[in-house]
Amino acid sequence: MVAVFEVEERMHKQQKPDPENLGFGRFFTDYMFSMDYSQEEGWHNKKIIPYQEISMSPASQVLHYGQAVFEGLKAYKTKDGVQLFRPDQNFKRMNKSCERLEMPQIDVEEMVQALKQLVTLEEEWIPGGAGQSLYIRPIIFANEPFLGVRPAISYKFLILLSPVGAYYGGGQLSPTKIYVEDEYVRAVRGGVGFAKAAGNYAASLIAQSRAEKLGYDQVLWLDGVEQAYIEEVGSMNIFFVINNKLVTPELNGSILPGITRKSILELAEHLGYEVEERRIGIQEVVDSAKNGSLTEVFGAGTAVVISPVGEIKYKEEVLTIGDGNTGKITEELYNAYTSIQNGSKEDPFGWCISVE
Amino acid sequence: MVAVFEVEERMHKQQKPDPENLGFGRFFTDYMFSMDYSQEEGWHNKKIIPYQEISMSPASQVLHYGQAVFEGLKAYKTKDGVQLFRPDQNFKRMNKSCERLEMPQIDVEEMVQALKQLVTLEEEWIPGGAGQSLYIRPIIFANEPFLGVRPAISYKFLILLSPVGAYYGGGQLSPTKIYVEDEYVRAVRGGVGFAKAAGNYAASLIAQSRAEKLGYDQVLWLDGVEQAYIEEVGSMNIFFVINNKLVTPELNGSILPGITRKSILELAEHLGYEVEERRIGIQEVVDSAKNGSLTEVFGAGTAVVISPVGEIKYKEEVLTIGDGNTGKITEELYNAYTSIQNGSKEDPFGWCISVE
């Protein structure tokens, strides 16, 4: 591939971490992509630089007013090289997040190019073990030193790379337990729920802590208006298998439009499953778990990929999903999906982009 | 007063800005208070240091997940010295914000002490003109370099000082026009509306831009559930004079519990007005403006102090409040309130704290 962006070489390379103890988002590679935005110049100063501390004013708006959005995607080591999974989708969504938060747009094609060059440079950092990948974290944040409440006029964009193992400690395809939060609210229509806005995550932590204290792995959020309809789980969208049909909440402005969500819907249809995007009441989940028509539940997101749900707690109800283990359809989708991502099976969708 | 915290001297002092062109939040004094939090040491490294750029990891959680809260209060130059307005209230509210965002608590007494020492050191920076003051901005943000979504284990606390003029360009007590936002939502019960969380402000910008495009100064937010009840204005709480009674929305979890709001309620009662905190429908505002029982509207917040509202637009309705000018009760409250703050009248409430 053609190297388009200047690379500022670093003198000393870091020692690479033990691939068996990567965890998630703890280690970062030797380089990052960086660019700056100003009203006069637009995005400029585009280059690959050593991963390093950044200097910012204590009055930088991101610290005070939270103008910050991010993305998450992955690069995989395949038998033929390295591939990225739908990177254009992430940068397009990033533009939607930016639009909502009154932040400047990026050039999607150019950022895919920058990402390819960065990942090529850092190829040695991509772990090749099962469930392992190179997690890619683009961010944009406001760095104008000004305390007036209005959109900032200067921003920084970075792409960080982090070699990762499985997101949950339990490893892939070990069923998780989720807690339905009926007091705290993540998002409401008219708000920023559909955006990967930094503030959404800070607001979610208190419910996550409560779930953990009660022995659950993740929070299942309900809608902000009626607190009666399923929205999403902490770090993933959610799917239900009801009467052998794959059902997931429709995009309503307060749910994150997951790229894994969208891909799973396409994959499931391709595999012959009926899929449905619609409003799903928590009461329907309770009733269909009890009458046996709800047989499988799983979450889907870039970080977790596909994560089966074995138990759901809602108020006084504790629902075991199926027999509490990973369901057949969940497993089939997981195998088909990860085989495309890691290049062990052909990609009939054109999702994977080779970096070389 | 006793200097408790170490001061790291700076070599070169900055030139002070022209007091007639301060604006808001644009200039910062020579020093700031700084402390760090770690799980092992709690808050430590407490000292007054030169105002300077800070160094942070690009993986710092504040940039990704928005764990950041702030406060705003003011110091005033009086004939007898310098006074702070209810600083304990701000640090107490900061702790409430921290609690909601799973951030560590601060020691209120200690932070009042730190603030007094800092303001004493920077006394020469406090402008003494009408409507001028020293704006004080405490912030806390997560700075752990980790991409897992969970509460950070390290934080930074800073107090910045900024000499300011009037918040609105038009100057104090010139009536503003506000636009009732009926699509975008600021906050919902169960969310973080009551906290001074950074993310709340980023989420509000798009509506503010729309209001400005339509020729309005600020947004009036409605509740997130029914989009029918008054919440607050962009940078202030809101008050209505209906049948000579001072009415303001009750604290419901999605409204910011303003310290100016609380103080104005106490002051108005002291001056003999009947006050009421309750749910106020936007339809009631429309109806009572039309039938003449709504005679005055004003906003109240630390940055703006008291800001009269001359016009409200809601859908197709454009309401002129009273004769469109500053109302009598608004003016009386403004004069009484600012006289206490700037020390020209006695403070019967014990709100003002001398820094010497």
XYZ file of C-alpha atoms in Angstrom:
712
model
C 0.000 0.000 0.000
C 1.030 3.609 -0.498
C 2.206 5.455 2.567
C 0.410 8.792 2.404
C 1.027 10.287 5.806
C 4.323 11.394 7.284
C 5.690 9.133 10.027
C 7.599 10.663 12.908
C 9.934 7.812 13.910
C 10.360 6.855 17.539
C 13.798 6.031 18.895
C 12.934 3.248 21.260
C 10.306 0.657 20.645
C 8.338 -0.707 23.600
C 8.532 -4.301 24.690
C 5.414 -6.124 23.513
C 3.087 -7.545 26.145
C 2.544 -11.256 26.793
C -0.242 -12.239 24.347
C -1.811 -14.436 27.003
C -2.294 -11.498 29.364
C -3.492 -8.702 27.139
C -6.782 -7.915 28.821
C -8.684 -5.096 27.115
C -7.407 -1.571 26.400
C -4.434 -1.738 28.727
C -1.500 -1.808 26.260
C -0.910 0.570 23.378
C 1.344 0.185 20.354
C 4.370 2.330 19.442
C 2.529 4.751 17.160
C -0.717 6.644 16.811
C -2.286 8.713 14.057
C -2.881 12.338 14.981
C -4.457 15.406 13.384
C -5.673 18.791 14.583
C -8.639 20.933 13.686
C -8.865 24.686 13.639
C -11.495 26.940 12.122
C -8.944 28.473 9.761
C -7.213 25.316 8.567
C -9.822 22.594 9.074
C -8.171 19.223 9.775
C -4.406 19.571 9.395
C -1.120 18.392 10.825
C -2.007 14.819 9.789
C 0.721 12.387 10.712
C 1.686 9.183 12.434
C 3.603 9.947 15.590
C 5.025 7.975 18.497
C 2.379 7.028 21.069
C 2.957 9.654 23.738
C 1.433 11.851 26.385
C -0.465 14.843 25.036
C -0.251 18.337 26.421
C -3.457 20.271 26.939
C -4.695 23.396 28.622
C -6.533 22.812 31.911
C -9.260 24.980 30.324
C -9.627 22.594 27.351
C -13.317 22.272 26.695
C -13.345 18.465 26.701
C -12.522 18.519 30.427
C -15.385 20.913 31.205
C -18.124 20.348 28.639
C -17.449 16.856 27.344
C -17.228 17.401 23.594
C -15.674 14.009 22.848
C -16.686 11.078 20.654
C -15.001 7.784 19.956
C -15.179 4.660 17.840
C -14.095 1.064 18.283
C -13.149 -1.444 15.589
C -10.696 -4.273 15.135
C -7.899 -5.544 12.885
C -7.339 -9.306 12.604
C -4.342 -11.374 11.638
C -5.424 -13.793 8.914
C -3.554 -16.518 7.052
C -3.061 -14.070 4.184
C -2.138 -10.951 6.091
C -4.125 -8.416 8.050
C -7.702 -7.300 7.601
C -9.954 -4.601 8.968
C -13.646 -5.139 9.587
C -15.887 -2.469 7.983
C -13.753 0.542 8.965
C -15.761 2.897 6.731
C -18.844 2.168 8.863
C -17.083 3.345 11.990
C -15.871 6.607 10.519
C -19.333 7.248 9.072
C -20.883 6.697 12.488
C -18.229 8.947 14.005
C -19.452 11.705 11.708
C -23.008 11.153 12.972
C -21.765 11.427 16.557
C -19.860 14.595 15.651
C -22.915 16.105 14.017
C -24.976 15.636 17.188
C -22.262 17.144 19.384
C -21.550 20.052 17.031
C -18.072 18.780 16.233
C -16.375 18.913 12.806
C -16.770 16.141 10.225
C -13.896 13.911 9.127
C -13.175 12.543 5.639
C -14.142 8.859 5.823
C -11.987 7.689 2.902
C -8.973 9.546 4.185
C -9.337 8.117 7.673
C -9.611 4.558 6.314
C -6.376 5.285 4.452
C -4.704 6.627 7.601
C -5.851 3.597 9.552
C -4.496 1.189 6.939
C -1.114 2.883 7.003
C -0.999 2.875 10.798
C -2.030 -0.770 11.098
C 0.530 -1.796 8.446
C 3.246 -0.002 10.397
C 2.160 -1.769 13.594
C 1.496 -5.206 12.082
C 3.824 -6.942 14.529
C 1.570 -5.824 17.368
C -1.459 -7.780 16.142
C -1.872 -10.902 18.261
C -2.988 -13.998 16.369
C -4.469 -16.215 19.090
C -8.109 -17.197 19.439
C -10.280 -14.252 20.475
C -7.321 -11.895 20.096
C -7.135 -8.885 17.806
C -5.857 -5.359 17.490
C -8.462 -3.023 18.930
C -8.579 0.331 17.149
C -9.761 3.418 19.004
C -10.338 6.636 17.045
C -11.274 9.647 19.212
C -12.021 13.312 18.658
C -12.079 15.812 21.494
C -12.374 19.588 21.888
C -9.172 21.231 23.063
C -9.903 24.935 22.869
C -9.016 26.659 26.170
C -12.267 28.526 26.774
C -15.005 28.232 29.394
C -17.945 29.640 27.452
C -20.575 27.004 26.688
C -20.525 26.809 22.882
C -18.971 24.414 20.340
C -15.182 24.553 20.521
C -13.224 25.902 17.576
C -10.288 23.497 17.919
C -10.166 19.703 18.196
C -7.751 16.800 18.176
C -8.306 13.483 16.398
C -6.274 10.414 17.342
C -6.250 6.751 16.401
C -4.851 4.532 19.149
C -4.100 0.826 18.721
C -4.327 -1.709 21.524
C -3.674 -5.464 21.249
C -6.525 -7.183 23.098
C -7.756 -10.541 24.320
C -11.370 -11.400 25.092
C -13.380 -8.503 26.580
C -14.909 -10.445 29.436
C -12.593 -12.243 31.822
C -14.614 -15.422 31.387
C -13.525 -15.728 27.760
C -15.662 -15.899 24.621
C -18.937 -17.753 24.621
C -19.174 -18.179 28.336
C -22.706 -17.031 29.206
C -23.104 -13.728 31.036
C -25.764 -12.641 33.500
C -27.493 -9.330 32.936
C -29.421 -7.051 35.244
C -32.363 -5.002 33.962
C -31.954 -1.471 35.302
C -35.308 0.074 36.157
C -34.228 3.239 37.970
C -31.246 4.774 36.175
C -31.709 5.738 32.535
C -29.003 5.692 29.858
C -30.629 7.795 27.154
C -33.905 9.225 25.896
C -35.172 10.204 22.444
C -33.961 13.688 21.613
C -30.760 12.997 23.558
C -27.366 11.590 22.548
C -27.986 7.855 22.981
C -27.307 7.046 19.319
C -23.926 8.790 19.450
C -20.722 7.323 20.818
C -20.433 10.391 23.035
C -18.032 10.148 25.952
C -20.600 11.396 28.447
C -22.941 8.459 27.796
C -20.424 6.103 29.317
C -19.731 8.114 32.476
C -23.490 8.296 33.044
C -23.805 4.504 32.801
C -21.213 3.533 35.400
C -23.400 3.748 38.493
C -25.842 1.171 37.143
C -22.982 -1.093 36.064
C -21.623 -0.946 39.628
C -24.999 -1.842 41.050
C -25.337 -4.795 38.666
C -21.905 -6.054 39.687
C -22.725 -5.734 43.378
C -25.754 -7.934 42.743
C -23.612 -10.526 40.968
C -24.424 -9.559 37.363
C -22.000 -8.867 34.515
C -23.798 -6.142 32.628
C -26.774 -3.780 32.684
C -29.722 -4.082 30.321
C -31.143 -0.593 29.792
C -34.793 0.264 29.361
C -36.116 3.235 27.379
C -36.071 6.647 29.041
C -39.705 7.577 28.535
C -41.719 4.576 29.739
C -38.918 2.479 31.272
C -40.681 -0.504 29.729
C -38.903 -1.245 26.451
C -35.546 -2.916 25.860
C -32.759 -0.653 24.644
C -29.259 -2.133 24.861
C -26.670 -3.615 27.178
C -23.704 -1.666 28.583
C -21.199 -2.439 25.846
C -23.358 -4.144 23.237
C -26.692 -4.328 21.433
C -28.985 -7.173 22.381
C -30.684 -9.966 20.406
C -33.447 -12.374 21.368
C -34.394 -15.648 19.703
C -38.188 -15.802 20.061
C -40.008 -18.624 18.241
C -36.792 -19.208 16.277
C -36.876 -15.657 14.977
C -33.973 -13.276 15.681
C -35.392 -10.110 17.250
C -33.559 -6.930 18.285
C -34.784 -3.474 19.352
C -35.304 -1.103 16.440
C -33.079 1.973 16.161
C -35.044 4.735 17.830
C -32.501 7.503 18.426
C -31.578 6.440 21.935
C -29.971 3.089 20.996
C -26.451 2.876 19.613
C -26.593 1.800 15.928
C -24.040 -0.965 16.382
C -21.981 -2.069 13.388
C -21.850 -5.570 14.854
C -25.651 -5.341 15.325
C -26.153 -4.448 11.675
C -23.693 -7.119 10.498
C -25.310 -9.833 12.624
C -28.721 -8.983 11.169
C -27.290 -9.297 7.641
C -25.455 -12.510 8.480
C -28.490 -14.126 10.113
C -30.651 -13.382 7.077
C -27.913 -14.798 4.846
C -27.966 -17.968 6.956
C -31.722 -18.261 6.458
C -33.038 -16.878 9.743
C -35.995 -14.578 9.949
C -34.936 -11.311 11.591
C -37.000 -8.526 13.088
C -36.180 -5.038 14.363
C -38.977 -3.776 16.566
C -39.943 -2.479 19.990
C -39.582 -5.217 22.613
C -41.181 -4.776 26.002
C -39.391 -6.129 29.068
C -42.691 -7.784 29.943
C -42.616 -9.680 26.634
C -39.137 -10.921 27.526
C -40.353 -12.090 30.921
C -43.462 -13.773 29.492
C -41.697 -15.448 26.572
C -38.890 -16.709 28.802
C -41.523 -18.231 31.069
C -43.600 -19.838 28.306
C -40.496 -21.173 26.566
C -40.763 -19.225 23.305
C -37.652 -17.192 24.177
C -34.827 -19.688 23.756
C -31.665 -17.629 23.355
C -30.343 -14.153 24.190
C -27.012 -12.679 23.217
C -25.255 -9.340 23.084
C -23.251 -8.113 20.118
C -20.634 -5.392 19.903
C -17.152 -4.770 18.562
C -15.376 -5.288 21.860
C -17.324 -8.384 22.957
C -18.157 -9.683 19.424
C -21.030 -12.034 20.425
C -21.704 -12.734 24.052
C -24.399 -15.212 25.127
C -26.701 -14.275 27.994
C -27.610 -17.088 30.383
C -29.621 -15.181 32.962
C -31.658 -11.981 33.153
C -32.837 -10.350 36.369
C -35.745 -7.886 36.233
C -37.139 -6.641 39.540
C -37.976 -9.819 41.469
C -37.871 -12.088 38.410
C -34.760 -14.155 37.678
C -35.020 -15.675 34.201
C -32.797 -18.502 33.032
C -32.483 -18.331 29.259
C -32.829 -21.765 27.647
C -30.784 -24.081 29.844
C -28.481 -21.233 30.871
C -25.806 -22.206 28.364
C -24.896 -20.831 24.950
C -27.723 -21.473 22.492
C -27.347 -23.150 19.111
C -28.175 -20.122 16.980
C -25.875 -17.938 19.082
C -23.068 -20.412 18.530
C -23.744 -20.713 14.817
C -23.721 -16.937 14.400
C -20.600 -16.617 16.523
C -18.723 -19.193 14.458
C -19.838 -17.759 11.138
C -19.107 -14.188 12.206
C -15.684 -14.756 13.729
C -14.666 -16.960 10.779
C -15.267 -14.019 8.471
C -13.445 -11.627 10.798
C -10.360 -13.797 11.241
C -10.302 -14.782 7.566
C -10.736 -18.532 8.076
C -13.898 -18.476 5.945
C -14.726 -16.497 2.840
C -16.440 -13.111 3.333
C -19.524 -13.068 1.080
C -20.434 -9.512 2.159
C -17.312 -7.561 1.267
C -16.958 -6.496 4.912
C -13.258 -7.232 5.280
C -10.641 -4.904 3.894
C -7.075 -6.077 3.491
C -4.511 -3.570 4.703
C -1.895 -4.637 2.156
C -5.348 33.565 56.921
C -3.055 30.591 57.353
C -1.379 29.283 54.208
C -1.846 25.528 54.422
C -0.845 24.346 50.979
C 2.572 24.489 49.387
C 2.948 27.064 46.629
C 5.191 26.317 43.670
C 6.313 29.814 42.617
C 6.250 30.827 38.983
C 9.120 32.819 37.527
C 7.235 35.103 35.191
C 3.862 36.587 35.918
C 1.460 37.140 33.050
C 0.325 40.570 31.986
C -3.188 41.170 33.274
C -5.969 41.646 30.719
C -7.833 44.903 30.118
C -10.709 44.828 32.670
C -13.047 46.290 30.067
C -12.516 43.372 27.675
C -12.554 40.335 29.930
C -15.394 38.408 28.343
C -16.081 35.109 30.082
C -13.630 32.273 30.717
C -10.982 33.481 28.307
C -8.210 34.634 30.686
C -6.701 32.639 33.542
C -4.629 33.816 36.485
C -1.022 32.898 37.288
C -1.794 30.004 39.613
C -4.137 27.060 40.050
C -4.765 24.590 42.846
C -4.049 20.975 41.903
C -4.370 17.570 43.530
C -4.319 13.962 42.342
C -6.308 10.913 43.321
C -5.166 7.319 43.349
C -6.765 4.275 44.929
C -3.761 3.770 47.214
C -3.238 7.356 48.368
C -6.655 8.963 47.956
C -6.351 12.682 47.229
C -2.700 13.704 47.495
C -0.102 15.988 45.964
C -2.175 18.986 47.060
C -0.548 22.248 46.056
C -0.839 25.578 44.343
C 1.119 25.530 41.108
C 1.654 27.867 38.172
C -1.242 27.787 35.697
C 0.163 25.549 32.970
C -0.566 22.919 30.362
C -1.214 19.467 31.766
C 0.203 16.274 30.361
C -2.122 13.309 29.928
C -2.198 9.939 28.270
C -4.245 9.809 25.035
C -5.946 6.821 26.688
C -7.058 8.937 29.689
C -10.579 7.907 30.480
C -11.985 11.447 30.470
C -11.317 11.668 26.726
C -13.155 8.401 26.028
C -15.838 7.962 28.676
C -16.408 11.471 29.970
C -15.889 11.068 33.707
C -15.645 14.796 34.431
C -17.559 17.176 36.675
C -17.147 20.860 37.337
C -18.367 23.715 39.486
C -18.651 27.456 39.049
C -18.583 30.154 41.707
C -17.313 33.677 42.123
C -15.092 35.877 44.282
C -15.904 39.570 44.588
C -13.823 42.586 45.464
C -15.616 44.479 48.242
C -14.809 47.691 50.082
C -13.378 45.607 52.922
C -11.467 43.006 50.935
C -12.447 39.917 49.037
C -15.377 37.599 49.564
C -16.541 34.248 48.262
C -20.199 33.420 47.760
C -21.296 30.149 49.406
C -18.245 28.097 48.346
C -19.198 25.177 50.603
C -22.405 24.758 48.587
C -20.429 24.288 45.391
C -18.082 21.697 46.817
C -21.036 19.851 48.355
C -22.787 19.793 44.986
C -19.555 18.643 43.383
C -19.630 15.638 45.688
C -23.179 14.880 44.546
C -22.049 15.044 40.924
C -19.104 12.783 41.749
C -21.370 10.288 43.461
C -23.558 9.964 40.363
C -20.553 9.522 38.078
C -18.770 7.071 40.384
C -15.966 9.518 41.088
C -14.214 10.022 44.447
C -15.494 12.477 47.058
C -13.589 15.590 48.089
C -13.279 17.130 51.554
C -15.521 20.224 51.438
C -13.820 22.086 54.297
C -10.377 21.437 52.904
C -11.353 22.639 49.442
C -12.846 25.852 50.853
C -9.510 26.344 52.582
C -7.567 25.679 49.376
C -9.781 28.098 47.498
C -9.304 30.828 50.089
C -5.537 30.465 49.906
C -5.562 30.505 46.101
C -7.838 33.547 45.862
C -5.741 35.408 48.443
C -2.630 34.714 46.390
C -4.375 35.956 43.236
C -6.173 38.927 44.804
C -4.702 41.376 42.292
C -6.496 39.519 39.509
C -9.978 40.262 40.853
C -11.569 42.996 38.776
C -13.650 45.504 40.724
C -15.922 47.025 38.079
C -19.696 46.633 37.827
C -20.688 43.109 36.841
C -17.050 41.959 37.114
C -15.730 39.250 39.377
C -13.256 36.421 39.619
C -14.900 33.298 38.235
C -13.748 30.128 39.994
C -13.809 26.821 38.152
C -13.116 23.615 40.101
C -12.985 20.455 37.943
C -12.347 16.772 38.501
C -11.586 14.408 35.647
C -10.521 10.777 35.248
C -6.980 10.390 33.954
C -6.331 6.671 34.171
C -4.974 5.372 30.834
C -7.369 2.448 30.316
C -10.117 1.729 27.794
C -12.283 -0.642 29.821
C -15.665 0.883 30.684
C -15.573 1.111 34.464
C -14.904 3.918 36.978
C -11.316 5.141 36.667
C -8.910 4.598 39.540
C -7.055 7.901 39.119
C -8.303 11.473 38.861
C -7.097 15.056 38.821
C -8.749 17.974 40.642
C -7.985 21.550 39.654
C -9.237 24.987 40.632
C -8.818 27.544 37.853
C -9.437 31.268 38.287
C -10.647 33.544 35.518
C -11.390 37.282 35.790
C -14.711 37.855 34.048
C -17.099 40.532 32.879
C -20.807 40.030 32.216
C -21.671 36.585 30.781
C -23.883 37.846 27.990
C -22.443 40.324 25.533
C -25.465 42.581 26.033
C -24.467 43.297 29.629
C -26.387 42.703 32.870
C -30.105 43.237 32.974
C -30.606 43.542 29.276
C -33.517 41.193 28.493
C -32.759 37.963 26.649
C -34.934 35.979 24.266
C -35.334 32.270 24.850
C -36.401 29.442 22.585
C -38.360 26.483 23.965
C -36.756 23.319 22.594
C -39.379 20.666 21.835
C -37.280 18.091 19.964
C -33.899 17.754 21.650
C -33.865 16.701 25.294
C -31.281 17.740 27.880
C -31.952 15.192 30.630
C -34.454 12.705 31.986
C -35.196 11.355 35.463
C -32.776 8.531 36.225
C -30.081 10.310 34.206
C -27.398 12.855 35.116
C -29.330 16.113 34.714
C -28.869 17.126 38.351
C -25.098 16.730 38.120
C -22.670 19.227 36.671
C -21.370 16.466 34.414
C -19.302 17.537 31.417
C -21.340 15.418 28.998
C -24.555 17.329 29.735
C -23.095 20.429 28.155
C -21.813 18.781 24.952
C -25.278 17.260 24.512
C -26.932 20.683 24.796
C -24.940 22.512 22.115
C -26.997 21.513 19.088
C -30.157 23.033 20.537
C -28.275 26.180 21.514
C -27.068 26.519 17.918
C -30.587 26.129 16.617
C -31.874 28.773 19.033
C -29.166 31.180 17.914
C -29.921 30.574 14.241
C -33.510 31.537 14.992
C -32.396 34.734 16.706
C -32.689 33.556 20.333
C -30.101 33.797 23.096
C -30.734 30.602 25.024
C -32.668 27.347 25.053
C -35.453 26.582 27.506
C -35.510 22.822 28.059
C -38.599 20.717 28.610
C -38.714 17.485 30.610
C -37.504 14.314 28.908
C -40.539 12.153 29.551
C -43.521 14.224 28.423
C -41.721 17.171 26.816
C -44.378 19.322 28.420
C -42.884 20.674 31.650
C -40.322 23.438 32.143
C -36.873 22.323 33.264
C -34.160 24.952 32.951
C -32.343 27.251 30.558
C -28.925 26.480 29.047
C -26.794 28.127 31.708
C -29.330 28.951 34.401
C -32.451 27.961 36.308
C -35.620 29.781 35.452
C -38.142 31.786 37.490
C -41.613 33.046 36.633
C -43.614 35.740 38.360
C -47.218 34.538 38.122
C -49.871 36.503 39.993
C -47.027 38.221 41.874
C -45.787 34.885 43.160
C -42.247 33.705 42.340
C -42.483 30.239 40.792
C -39.679 27.932 39.685
C -39.616 24.253 38.625
C -39.163 21.872 41.537
C -35.976 19.794 41.734
C -36.868 16.503 40.107
C -33.524 14.834 39.404
C -33.145 16.154 35.884
C -32.828 19.847 36.794
C -29.583 21.324 38.058
C -29.976 22.291 41.750
C -28.598 25.779 41.258
C -27.000 27.572 44.182
C -28.169 30.875 42.735
C -31.637 29.287 42.383
C -31.670 28.302 46.039
C -30.310 31.670 47.157
C -32.850 33.617 45.096
C -35.676 31.603 46.667
C -34.354 32.424 50.142
C -33.814 36.070 49.270
C -37.278 36.481 47.739
C -38.924 35.028 50.822
C -36.820 37.335 53.005
C -38.069 40.275 50.906
C -41.661 39.187 51.536
C -42.498 37.423 48.287
C -44.426 34.211 48.147
C -42.326 31.545 46.447
C -43.304 28.193 45.001
C -41.323 25.232 43.676
C -43.543 23.039 41.540
C -44.083 21.471 38.149
C -44.805 24.147 35.538
C -46.242 23.155 32.180
C -45.168 25.051 29.083
C -48.872 25.397 28.321
C -49.367 27.208 31.644
C -46.611 29.612 30.641
C -48.268 30.260 27.295
C -51.707 30.716 28.843
C -50.593 32.931 31.706
C -48.485 35.098 29.396
C -51.575 35.587 27.232
C -53.975 36.333 30.063
C -51.510 38.703 31.719
C -50.957 36.810 34.983
C -47.352 36.017 33.990
C -45.603 39.343 34.355
C -41.888 38.552 34.648
C -39.442 35.798 33.741
C -35.770 35.613 34.594
C -32.939 33.129 34.658
C -30.536 32.728 37.558
C -27.120 31.120 37.653
C -23.599 31.803 38.879
C -22.239 32.897 35.529
C -25.196 35.081 34.517
C -26.327 36.031 38.071
C -29.885 37.175 37.191
C -30.869 37.577 33.587
C -34.312 38.914 32.620
C -36.215 37.198 29.813
C -38.145 39.471 27.481
C -39.418 36.963 24.936
C -40.192 33.255 24.787
C -40.813 31.297 21.598
C -42.630 27.946 21.816
C -43.589 26.277 18.547
C -45.566 28.940 16.678
C -46.176 31.111 19.743
C -44.009 34.155 20.387
C -44.679 35.502 23.870
C -43.590 38.930 25.006
C -43.111 38.894 28.764
C -44.603 41.978 30.425
C -43.605 44.878 28.174
C -40.459 43.017 27.059
C -38.245 44.925 29.480
C -36.784 43.980 32.836
C -39.565 43.565 35.399
C -39.733 45.272 38.783
C -39.352 42.162 40.919
C -36.478 40.947 38.739
C -34.729 44.265 39.216
C -35.366 44.324 42.965
C -33.976 40.806 43.343
C -31.013 41.620 41.117
C -30.123 44.702 43.146
C -30.554 42.977 46.500
C -28.629 39.904 45.383
C -25.678 41.645 43.752
C -25.439 44.090 46.689
C -24.865 41.139 48.985
C -22.366 39.559 46.598
C -20.297 42.677 46.072
C -20.464 43.634 49.733
C -22.237 46.966 49.272
C -25.116 45.771 51.506
C -25.083 43.664 54.623
C -25.464 39.904 54.151
C -28.269 38.744 56.489
C -27.885 35.114 55.434
C -24.229 34.399 56.195
C -23.613 33.526 52.534
C -20.455 35.548 52.070
C -17.145 34.319 53.344
C -14.215 36.687 53.654
C -10.956 35.272 52.338
C -8.850 37.198 54.845
